[in-house]
Amino acid sequence: MVKIALLGFGTVGSGVAEVLLENGKLIKSKTGIDFDIKYILDLREFPDHPLGDRIVHDINVILNDPEVSIVVEMMGGVHPAYDFSIAAIKAGKNVVTSNKAVVAAHGPELLKEASERGLRYMFEASVGGGIPIIRPMTDLTAEDEITEIIGILNGTTNYILTAMKDEGTSFEEALATAQWMGYAEADPSADVDGFDSCRKICILAAVAFGNLVSYEDVETVGIRHITVEDIKKAEEKGASIKLIARAVKTDCGKVHISVKPYAVRRNNPLYAISDVFNGILVRGKISGDLMFYGKGAGKLPTAGAVVSDIIDIASRGENQPQQVIWTTDKEMLAPVLPESLVDATFADLGYPVC
Ligand code: NDP
Ligand code: HSE
């Protein structure tokens, strides 16, 4: 029996409990492993939930229990999520997270601390919601050189842009629906101002190129200023406005990263990615173009990605340290995109082209 603790019992945390309860038999039949959610840390009580008796409010109960081998952080925000994660690793526990804010700010340290202790720090759900992307990309780096990642990485903004385009819904109304659906961050400015996409593309670039740059150094433009009229104008020219995150290797070995809305032409595979879906194109030197597609946010898809990490850790058993270590060299970030790397399938139509 593998005993785990959940930190945060909101949209994703309650989804993880639901997946483990509903699919416990399936997981056991495929992996031979039984999971027990021994503790759930949250600020609130959940008296009516079947796991309501597992709620605790003191992280030390979890840190001091040697039976707990996996801590799953789904609280959001950097503090105390980071503090609890590093403390869990130092207490000898593997950590799984859906929290891209923590991975983008402290990933290198958490990976290193876990690795040095023969533990793992895993973050599949931090990018692309339910899309398996971190694991396939990590595997790809062992056999191929990735040259570019380009994608729609935020479900909330894609949902808003789609609702504005298809229904003529106002920005404010579409955002309110995305919040109600559980897609948006606690502070939705992270979504609409592009910072969530930026953190995610920085994480993907770190997976691909081994170096995490600070998201604060990356040019980031959100979708707040886009109107239904802008979207109509783009449509008349055969394009669709999308919030595009891109990390591309330049000839001098540096990486250019940006997040901006673009008018995406019909001949680009990201044109058709609508609603809460994300699409991620990974370009490898020998693999060519690989396309990853799925729900980028929402309770159960995200919970599924979290559970895949939990199963991965439990299946590998003891002392399987993280192989991946990230550097944090600011010089790796190319300040300007060379003309030769401008993608003609992204039209500017009044929006900035890097
Ligand atoms: P929620 O706000 O729904 O859930 C967070 C939960 O953590 C809440 O129950 C909250 O309690 C609790 N919490 C917050 N701070 C503390 C604390 N200090 N101690 C104990 N409990 C705490 O967020 P989500 O589930 O939507 O998101 C969780 C994480 O997953 C975030 O990092 C998010 O970016 C990420 N994520 C979310 C996705 C989604 O579709 N929602 C998809 C992919 C990733 P309270 O409500 O009382 O504040
Ligand atoms: N708020 C995020 C989004 C959640 O809408 O994509 C998934 O990371």
Short mmCIF file of C-alpha atoms and ligand atoms in Angstrom, two decimals:
data_model
loop_
_atom_site.label_atom_id
_atom_site.label_comp_id
_atom_site.label_asym_id
_atom_site.label_seq_id
_atom_site.Cartn_x
_atom_site.Cartn_y
_atom_site.Cartn_z
CA MET A 1 0.00 0.00 0.00
CA VAL A 2 1.45 3.36 -1.07
CA LYS A 3 0.38 6.14 1.28
CA ILE A 4 0.08 9.61 -0.13
CA ALA A 5 -0.83 13.09 1.13
CA LEU A 6 -2.67 15.73 -0.90
CA LEU A 7 -1.89 19.40 -0.30
CA GLY A 8 -4.90 21.44 -1.50
CA PHE A 9 -8.40 20.05 -1.95
CA GLY A 10 -9.76 22.46 -4.57
CA THR A 11 -10.48 21.78 -8.25
CA VAL A 12 -7.40 19.64 -8.96
CA GLY A 13 -6.95 18.13 -5.47
CA SER A 14 -10.55 16.91 -5.25
CA GLY A 15 -10.17 15.59 -8.83
CA VAL A 16 -7.13 13.53 -7.84
CA ALA A 17 -9.08 12.02 -4.92
CA GLU A 18 -11.96 11.26 -7.31
CA VAL A 19 -9.67 9.54 -9.84
CA LEU A 20 -7.94 7.45 -7.16
CA LEU A 21 -11.27 6.45 -5.57
CA GLU A 22 -13.12 5.77 -8.84
CA ASN A 23 -10.22 4.11 -10.69
CA GLY A 24 -8.52 2.39 -7.74
CA LYS A 25 -9.41 -1.10 -9.02
CA LEU A 26 -8.27 -0.31 -12.57
CA ILE A 27 -4.97 1.12 -11.30
CA LYS A 28 -4.44 -1.95 -9.09
CA SER A 29 -5.18 -4.31 -11.99
CA LYS A 30 -2.69 -2.53 -14.29
CA THR A 31 0.09 -1.76 -11.80
CA GLY A 32 -0.48 -4.02 -8.82
CA ILE A 33 -0.39 -0.95 -6.58
CA ASP A 34 -2.95 0.16 -3.97
CA PHE A 35 -2.95 3.85 -3.08
CA ASP A 36 -4.22 5.23 0.20
CA ILE A 37 -4.84 8.96 0.64
CA LYS A 38 -3.75 9.18 4.27
CA TYR A 39 -3.96 12.97 4.66
CA ILE A 40 -5.46 15.96 2.86
CA LEU A 41 -4.09 19.35 3.87
CA ASP A 42 -6.48 22.23 3.28
CA LEU A 43 -7.59 25.43 4.98
CA ARG A 44 -11.21 24.25 5.08
CA GLU A 45 -13.07 21.20 6.47
CA PHE A 46 -14.97 18.90 4.11
CA PRO A 47 -17.40 17.13 6.49
CA ASP A 48 -19.61 15.74 3.71
CA HIS A 49 -16.80 14.27 1.59
CA PRO A 50 -16.05 10.52 1.94
CA LEU A 51 -12.43 11.49 2.73
CA GLY A 52 -13.45 14.31 5.09
CA ASP A 53 -11.82 12.48 8.03
CA ARG A 54 -8.41 12.73 6.33
CA ILE A 55 -8.31 16.54 6.49
CA VAL A 56 -5.45 18.08 8.46
CA HIS A 57 -4.35 21.70 8.80
CA ASP A 58 -0.75 21.25 9.93
CA ILE A 59 1.88 20.27 7.33
CA ASN A 60 4.05 18.79 10.11
CA VAL A 61 1.57 15.93 10.57
CA ILE A 62 2.44 14.86 7.00
CA LEU A 63 6.16 15.65 7.15
CA ASN A 64 6.59 13.66 10.38
CA ASP A 65 4.72 10.57 9.21
CA PRO A 66 7.25 8.07 7.78
CA GLU A 67 4.43 6.09 6.13
CA VAL A 68 3.75 8.90 3.63
CA SER A 69 6.04 8.44 0.62
CA ILE A 70 4.41 10.80 -1.92
CA VAL A 71 3.23 14.35 -1.28
CA VAL A 72 1.04 15.89 -3.99
CA GLU A 73 0.99 19.69 -4.01
CA MET A 74 -2.07 21.33 -5.64
CA MET A 75 -2.52 24.48 -3.55
CA GLY A 76 -1.42 27.08 -6.12
CA GLY A 77 0.75 30.16 -5.55
CA VAL A 78 4.44 30.09 -4.69
CA HIS A 79 4.20 30.35 -0.90
CA PRO A 80 3.68 28.25 1.10
CA ALA A 81 3.48 25.70 -1.76
CA TYR A 82 7.25 25.89 -2.40
CA ASP A 83 8.08 25.81 1.33
CA PHE A 84 5.93 22.71 1.87
CA SER A 85 7.41 21.02 -1.24
CA ILE A 86 11.05 21.55 -0.27
CA ALA A 87 10.27 20.51 3.32
CA ALA A 88 8.63 17.32 2.03
CA ILE A 89 11.68 16.46 -0.08
CA LYS A 90 13.99 17.14 2.88
CA ALA A 91 11.75 14.83 4.94
CA GLY A 92 12.44 12.06 2.39
CA LYS A 93 9.23 12.22 0.38
CA ASN A 94 8.71 12.27 -3.39
CA VAL A 95 6.73 15.30 -4.56
CA VAL A 96 4.24 15.62 -7.41
CA THR A 97 2.81 19.01 -8.38
CA SER A 98 0.39 20.69 -10.78
CA ASN A 99 1.71 24.08 -9.70
CA LYS A 100 3.61 25.75 -12.57
CA ALA A 101 4.23 28.87 -10.47
CA VAL A 102 6.44 26.81 -8.16
CA VAL A 103 8.13 24.82 -10.96
CA ALA A 104 8.90 28.03 -12.92
CA ALA A 105 10.29 29.79 -9.83
CA HIS A 106 12.05 26.96 -7.96
CA GLY A 107 12.20 23.93 -10.31
CA PRO A 108 16.02 23.68 -10.49
CA GLU A 109 16.42 23.63 -6.70
CA LEU A 110 13.56 21.17 -6.15
CA LEU A 111 14.88 18.81 -8.85
CA LYS A 112 18.40 18.94 -7.41
CA GLU A 113 17.30 18.38 -3.81
CA ALA A 114 15.10 15.45 -4.85
CA SER A 115 17.82 13.91 -7.01
CA GLU A 116 20.44 14.13 -4.25
CA ARG A 117 18.15 12.15 -1.95
CA GLY A 118 17.19 9.47 -4.47
CA LEU A 119 13.72 11.01 -4.73
CA ARG A 120 11.64 12.46 -7.55
CA TYR A 121 9.98 15.82 -8.13
CA MET A 122 7.38 15.45 -10.90
CA PHE A 123 5.22 18.06 -12.63
CA GLU A 124 3.38 16.53 -15.61
CA ALA A 125 0.17 18.47 -14.83
CA SER A 126 1.96 21.82 -14.62
CA VAL A 127 1.85 22.23 -18.43
CA GLY A 128 -0.98 21.32 -20.80
CA GLY A 129 -3.49 20.13 -18.16
CA GLY A 130 -4.42 16.59 -19.19
CA ILE A 131 -1.96 16.35 -22.10
CA PRO A 132 1.00 14.03 -21.50
CA ILE A 133 3.81 16.40 -22.51
CA ILE A 134 6.59 16.50 -19.88
CA ARG A 135 7.22 12.73 -19.97
CA PRO A 136 7.18 12.38 -23.81
CA MET A 137 9.40 15.44 -24.18
CA THR A 138 11.82 14.17 -21.55
CA ASP A 139 12.01 10.85 -23.39
CA LEU A 140 12.50 12.64 -26.71
CA THR A 141 15.51 14.60 -25.41
CA ALA A 142 17.35 11.30 -24.91
CA GLU A 143 17.19 10.47 -28.62
CA ASP A 144 16.67 13.71 -30.53
CA GLU A 145 17.55 17.38 -30.42
CA ILE A 146 14.51 19.57 -29.95
CA THR A 147 14.75 22.83 -31.90
CA GLU A 148 11.40 24.46 -31.23
CA ILE A 149 8.25 24.33 -29.11
CA ILE A 150 5.25 26.33 -30.15
CA GLY A 151 1.83 26.13 -28.61
CA ILE A 152 -1.38 27.30 -27.08
CA LEU A 153 -0.67 26.63 -23.41
CA ASN A 154 -3.48 28.36 -21.55
CA GLY A 155 -6.98 26.89 -21.51
CA THR A 156 -8.68 29.95 -20.03
CA THR A 157 -7.50 32.40 -22.70
CA ASN A 158 -8.20 29.97 -25.51
CA TYR A 159 -11.68 29.42 -24.08
CA ILE A 160 -12.23 33.21 -23.93
CA LEU A 161 -10.96 33.83 -27.49
CA THR A 162 -13.12 30.99 -28.83
CA ALA A 163 -16.26 32.27 -27.05
CA MET A 164 -15.59 35.79 -28.37
CA LYS A 165 -15.14 34.41 -31.91
CA ASP A 166 -17.96 31.84 -32.06
CA GLU A 167 -20.61 33.47 -29.85
CA GLY A 168 -19.60 37.13 -29.87
CA THR A 169 -19.38 36.86 -26.05
CA SER A 170 -17.69 39.78 -24.30
CA PHE A 171 -14.25 39.26 -22.78
CA GLU A 172 -15.61 39.77 -19.23
CA GLU A 173 -18.49 37.31 -19.68
CA ALA A 174 -16.24 34.63 -21.20
CA LEU A 175 -13.71 35.03 -18.37
CA ALA A 176 -16.48 34.67 -15.77
CA THR A 177 -17.58 31.39 -17.40
CA ALA A 178 -13.98 30.10 -17.51
CA GLN A 179 -13.68 30.87 -13.78
CA TRP A 180 -16.96 29.08 -13.06
CA MET A 181 -15.73 26.04 -15.05
CA GLY A 182 -12.61 25.84 -12.81
CA TYR A 183 -10.18 26.67 -15.64
CA ALA A 184 -8.84 30.01 -14.40
CA GLU A 185 -6.13 30.67 -11.84
CA ALA A 186 -7.15 32.02 -8.41
CA ASP A 187 -5.98 35.39 -9.77
CA PRO A 188 -7.07 35.21 -13.44
CA SER A 189 -4.68 38.00 -14.45
CA ALA A 190 -2.07 35.21 -14.60
CA ASP A 191 -4.12 33.74 -17.45
CA VAL A 192 -5.28 36.83 -19.35
CA ASP A 193 -2.00 38.75 -19.08
CA GLY A 194 -0.01 35.78 -20.41
CA PHE A 195 2.07 34.94 -17.31
CA ASP A 196 0.65 31.44 -16.95
CA SER A 197 1.54 30.67 -20.60
CA CYS A 198 4.94 32.22 -20.01
CA ARG A 199 5.69 30.04 -16.98
CA LYS A 200 4.60 26.99 -18.98
CA ILE A 201 6.74 27.74 -22.05
CA CYS A 202 9.73 28.38 -19.74
CA ILE A 203 9.14 24.95 -18.15
CA LEU A 204 8.89 23.26 -21.57
CA ALA A 205 12.04 25.07 -22.72
CA ALA A 206 13.81 23.81 -19.58
CA VAL A 207 12.71 20.25 -20.33
CA ALA A 208 13.90 20.60 -23.94
CA PHE A 209 17.10 22.59 -23.47
CA GLY A 210 18.09 21.88 -19.84
CA ASN A 211 18.07 25.53 -18.77
CA LEU A 212 15.26 27.37 -16.94
CA VAL A 213 15.08 31.08 -17.67
CA SER A 214 13.18 33.44 -15.42
CA TYR A 215 9.69 34.07 -16.80
CA GLU A 216 10.14 37.69 -15.75
CA ASP A 217 12.82 38.09 -18.45
CA VAL A 218 10.53 36.84 -21.23
CA GLU A 219 8.53 39.19 -23.46
CA THR A 220 4.89 38.52 -22.51
CA VAL A 221 1.74 40.06 -23.96
CA GLY A 222 -1.72 38.88 -22.89
CA ILE A 223 -5.17 39.09 -24.49
CA ARG A 224 -6.82 41.80 -22.38
CA HIS A 225 -6.74 44.35 -25.21
CA ILE A 226 -8.30 42.07 -27.85
CA THR A 227 -11.84 42.89 -28.93
CA VAL A 228 -14.55 40.97 -30.79
CA GLU A 229 -13.89 43.41 -33.68
CA ASP A 230 -10.19 42.41 -33.80
CA ILE A 231 -11.21 38.75 -33.95
CA LYS A 232 -13.69 39.44 -36.78
CA LYS A 233 -11.05 41.35 -38.75
CA ALA A 234 -8.62 38.45 -38.41
CA GLU A 235 -11.34 36.01 -39.49
CA GLU A 236 -12.02 38.02 -42.65
CA LYS A 237 -8.37 37.49 -43.54
CA GLY A 238 -8.60 33.74 -42.91
CA ALA A 239 -6.89 33.77 -39.53
CA SER A 240 -7.78 33.14 -35.89
CA ILE A 241 -6.35 35.06 -32.94
CA LYS A 242 -4.57 32.79 -30.46
CA LEU A 243 -2.24 33.36 -27.52
CA ILE A 244 0.94 31.74 -28.77
CA ALA A 245 3.89 30.67 -26.62
CA ARG A 246 7.08 29.90 -28.50
CA ALA A 247 10.60 28.77 -27.57
CA VAL A 248 12.97 28.41 -30.50
CA LYS A 249 16.68 27.64 -30.66
CA THR A 250 18.68 30.24 -32.56
CA ASP A 251 21.77 29.53 -34.68
CA CYS A 252 24.08 30.69 -31.89
CA GLY A 253 22.65 28.06 -29.50
CA LYS A 254 20.56 30.48 -27.45
CA VAL A 255 16.79 30.18 -27.03
CA HIS A 256 14.27 32.87 -27.90
CA ILE A 257 11.06 32.71 -25.85
CA SER A 258 7.94 34.81 -26.24
CA VAL A 259 4.23 34.86 -25.42
CA LYS A 260 1.97 36.99 -27.62
CA PRO A 261 -1.39 36.94 -29.36
CA TYR A 262 -1.04 36.26 -33.08
CA ALA A 263 -3.39 35.95 -35.99
CA VAL A 264 -2.77 32.31 -36.84
CA ARG A 265 -3.33 31.36 -40.48
CA ARG A 266 -5.40 28.33 -41.55
CA ASN A 267 -2.32 26.43 -42.72
CA ASN A 268 -0.92 26.35 -39.18
CA PRO A 269 -1.98 23.31 -37.08
CA LEU A 270 -2.70 25.58 -34.10
CA TYR A 271 -5.44 27.39 -36.05
CA ALA A 272 -8.01 24.72 -35.19
CA ILE A 273 -7.29 24.49 -31.44
CA SER A 274 -10.44 25.85 -29.79
CA ASP A 275 -12.20 26.15 -26.46
CA VAL A 276 -10.27 24.96 -23.36
CA PHE A 277 -8.02 22.75 -25.51
CA ASN A 278 -4.26 23.25 -25.75
CA GLY A 279 -2.07 22.29 -28.70
CA ILE A 280 1.70 21.95 -28.50
CA LEU A 281 3.92 21.43 -31.51
CA VAL A 282 7.37 20.06 -30.67
CA ARG A 283 9.91 20.15 -33.48
CA GLY A 284 12.77 17.63 -33.33
CA LYS A 285 15.74 17.38 -35.67
CA ILE A 286 15.06 13.75 -36.52
CA SER A 287 11.44 13.36 -35.35
CA GLY A 288 10.14 16.33 -37.32
CA ASP A 289 6.92 17.87 -36.04
CA LEU A 290 5.08 16.20 -33.17
CA MET A 291 1.71 17.55 -32.16
CA PHE A 292 0.24 17.17 -28.64
CA TYR A 293 -3.44 18.00 -28.13
CA GLY A 294 -5.94 17.79 -25.29
CA LYS A 295 -7.79 19.63 -22.54
CA GLY A 296 -5.44 22.22 -21.10
CA ALA A 297 -7.36 22.81 -17.88
CA GLY A 298 -10.22 21.39 -15.82
CA LYS A 299 -10.63 19.10 -12.85
CA LEU A 300 -10.47 15.55 -14.20
CA PRO A 301 -8.05 15.94 -17.16
CA THR A 302 -5.55 17.68 -14.86
CA ALA A 303 -6.13 15.16 -12.08
CA GLY A 304 -5.37 12.37 -14.58
CA ALA A 305 -1.97 13.92 -15.32
CA VAL A 306 -1.23 14.22 -11.59
CA VAL A 307 -2.19 10.58 -11.04
CA SER A 308 0.12 9.50 -13.90
CA ASP A 309 3.06 10.98 -11.95
CA ILE A 310 1.93 9.31 -8.71
CA ILE A 311 1.75 5.94 -10.49
CA ASP A 312 5.13 6.53 -12.17
CA ILE A 313 6.84 7.12 -8.81
CA ALA A 314 5.16 4.18 -7.10
CA SER A 315 5.87 1.82 -10.02
CA ARG A 316 9.60 2.58 -10.08
CA GLY A 317 9.99 1.85 -6.37
CA GLU A 318 12.67 3.09 -3.99
CA ASN A 319 15.78 5.07 -4.87
CA GLN A 320 15.07 5.96 -8.51
CA PRO A 321 16.52 9.47 -8.47
CA GLN A 322 15.53 12.19 -10.89
CA GLN A 323 17.97 12.19 -13.77
CA VAL A 324 17.11 15.70 -14.87
CA ILE A 325 18.92 18.74 -13.49
CA TRP A 326 18.29 22.26 -14.84
CA THR A 327 20.78 25.11 -15.06
CA THR A 328 19.63 28.74 -14.69
CA ASP A 329 21.90 30.60 -17.11
CA LYS A 330 20.29 33.94 -18.05
CA GLU A 331 22.68 34.24 -21.01
CA MET A 332 20.87 31.36 -22.71
CA LEU A 333 17.92 33.67 -23.46
CA ALA A 334 18.22 35.32 -26.89
CA PRO A 335 16.83 38.87 -26.60
CA VAL A 336 15.80 39.16 -30.26
CA LEU A 337 14.33 36.61 -32.67
CA PRO A 338 16.45 36.43 -35.83
CA GLU A 339 14.54 37.36 -38.99
CA SER A 340 15.15 33.85 -40.37
CA LEU A 341 13.06 32.32 -37.56
CA VAL A 342 9.93 34.43 -38.06
CA ASP A 343 7.09 32.00 -38.84
CA ALA A 344 5.07 33.01 -41.91
CA THR A 345 2.00 31.08 -40.72
CA PHE A 346 1.61 33.71 -37.97
CA ALA A 347 0.40 36.98 -39.41
CA ASP A 348 0.84 40.19 -37.50
CA LEU A 349 -2.46 41.89 -38.55
CA GLY A 350 -1.69 44.73 -36.21
CA TYR A 351 -0.21 42.60 -33.48
CA PRO A 352 3.49 42.64 -32.73
CA VAL A 353 5.66 40.09 -34.52
CA CYS A 354 8.92 39.32 -32.81
P1 NDP B 1 -8.10 25.77 -6.18
O1 NDP B 1 -8.06 27.19 -5.71
O2 NDP B 1 -9.38 25.23 -6.68
O3 NDP B 1 -7.58 24.79 -5.02
C1 NDP B 1 -6.53 25.10 -4.16
C2 NDP B 1 -6.87 24.52 -2.80
O4 NDP B 1 -5.74 24.67 -1.94
C3 NDP B 1 -8.05 25.25 -2.14
O5 NDP B 1 -8.91 24.33 -1.53
C4 NDP B 1 -7.34 26.13 -1.12
O6 NDP B 1 -8.14 26.45 -0.01
C5 NDP B 1 -6.17 25.24 -0.73
N1 NDP B 1 -5.09 26.02 -0.12
C6 NDP B 1 -4.59 27.20 -0.55
N2 NDP B 1 -3.59 27.58 0.27
C7 NDP B 1 -3.47 26.65 1.23
C8 NDP B 1 -2.63 26.48 2.36
N3 NDP B 1 -1.74 27.40 2.69
N4 NDP B 1 -2.78 25.39 3.13
C9 NDP B 1 -3.71 24.46 2.80
N5 NDP B 1 -4.55 24.56 1.75
C10 NDP B 1 -4.41 25.63 0.97
O7 NDP B 1 -6.96 25.65 -7.29
P2 NDP B 1 -6.87 24.55 -8.46
O8 NDP B 1 -7.18 23.23 -7.90
O9 NDP B 1 -7.58 25.05 -9.65
O10 NDP B 1 -5.31 24.65 -8.82
C11 NDP B 1 -4.34 24.08 -7.98
C12 NDP B 1 -2.99 24.15 -8.68
O11 NDP B 1 -3.06 23.41 -9.90
C13 NDP B 1 -2.58 25.56 -9.10
O12 NDP B 1 -1.19 25.67 -8.99
C14 NDP B 1 -3.00 25.66 -10.55
O13 NDP B 1 -2.22 26.57 -11.29
C15 NDP B 1 -2.74 24.24 -11.01
N6 NDP B 1 -3.51 23.80 -12.15
C16 NDP B 1 -4.87 24.01 -12.20
C17 NDP B 1 -5.61 23.55 -13.26
C18 NDP B 1 -7.08 23.75 -13.35
O14 NDP B 1 -7.64 23.42 -14.41
N7 NDP B 1 -7.75 24.25 -12.33
C19 NDP B 1 -4.96 22.84 -14.38
C20 NDP B 1 -3.52 22.64 -14.22
C21 NDP B 1 -2.85 23.12 -13.15
P3 NDP B 1 -9.11 27.75 -0.10
O15 NDP B 1 -10.03 27.53 -1.25
O16 NDP B 1 -9.78 27.76 1.20
O17 NDP B 1 -8.20 28.93 -0.33
N1 HSE B 2 -5.41 28.43 -15.59
C1 HSE B 2 -4.75 27.44 -16.35
C2 HSE B 2 -5.27 27.44 -17.76
C3 HSE B 2 -4.95 26.10 -15.71
O1 HSE B 2 -6.35 28.00 -17.99
O2 HSE B 2 -4.60 26.90 -18.64
C4 HSE B 2 -4.16 25.00 -16.36
O3 HSE B 2 -2.79 25.16 -16.13
#
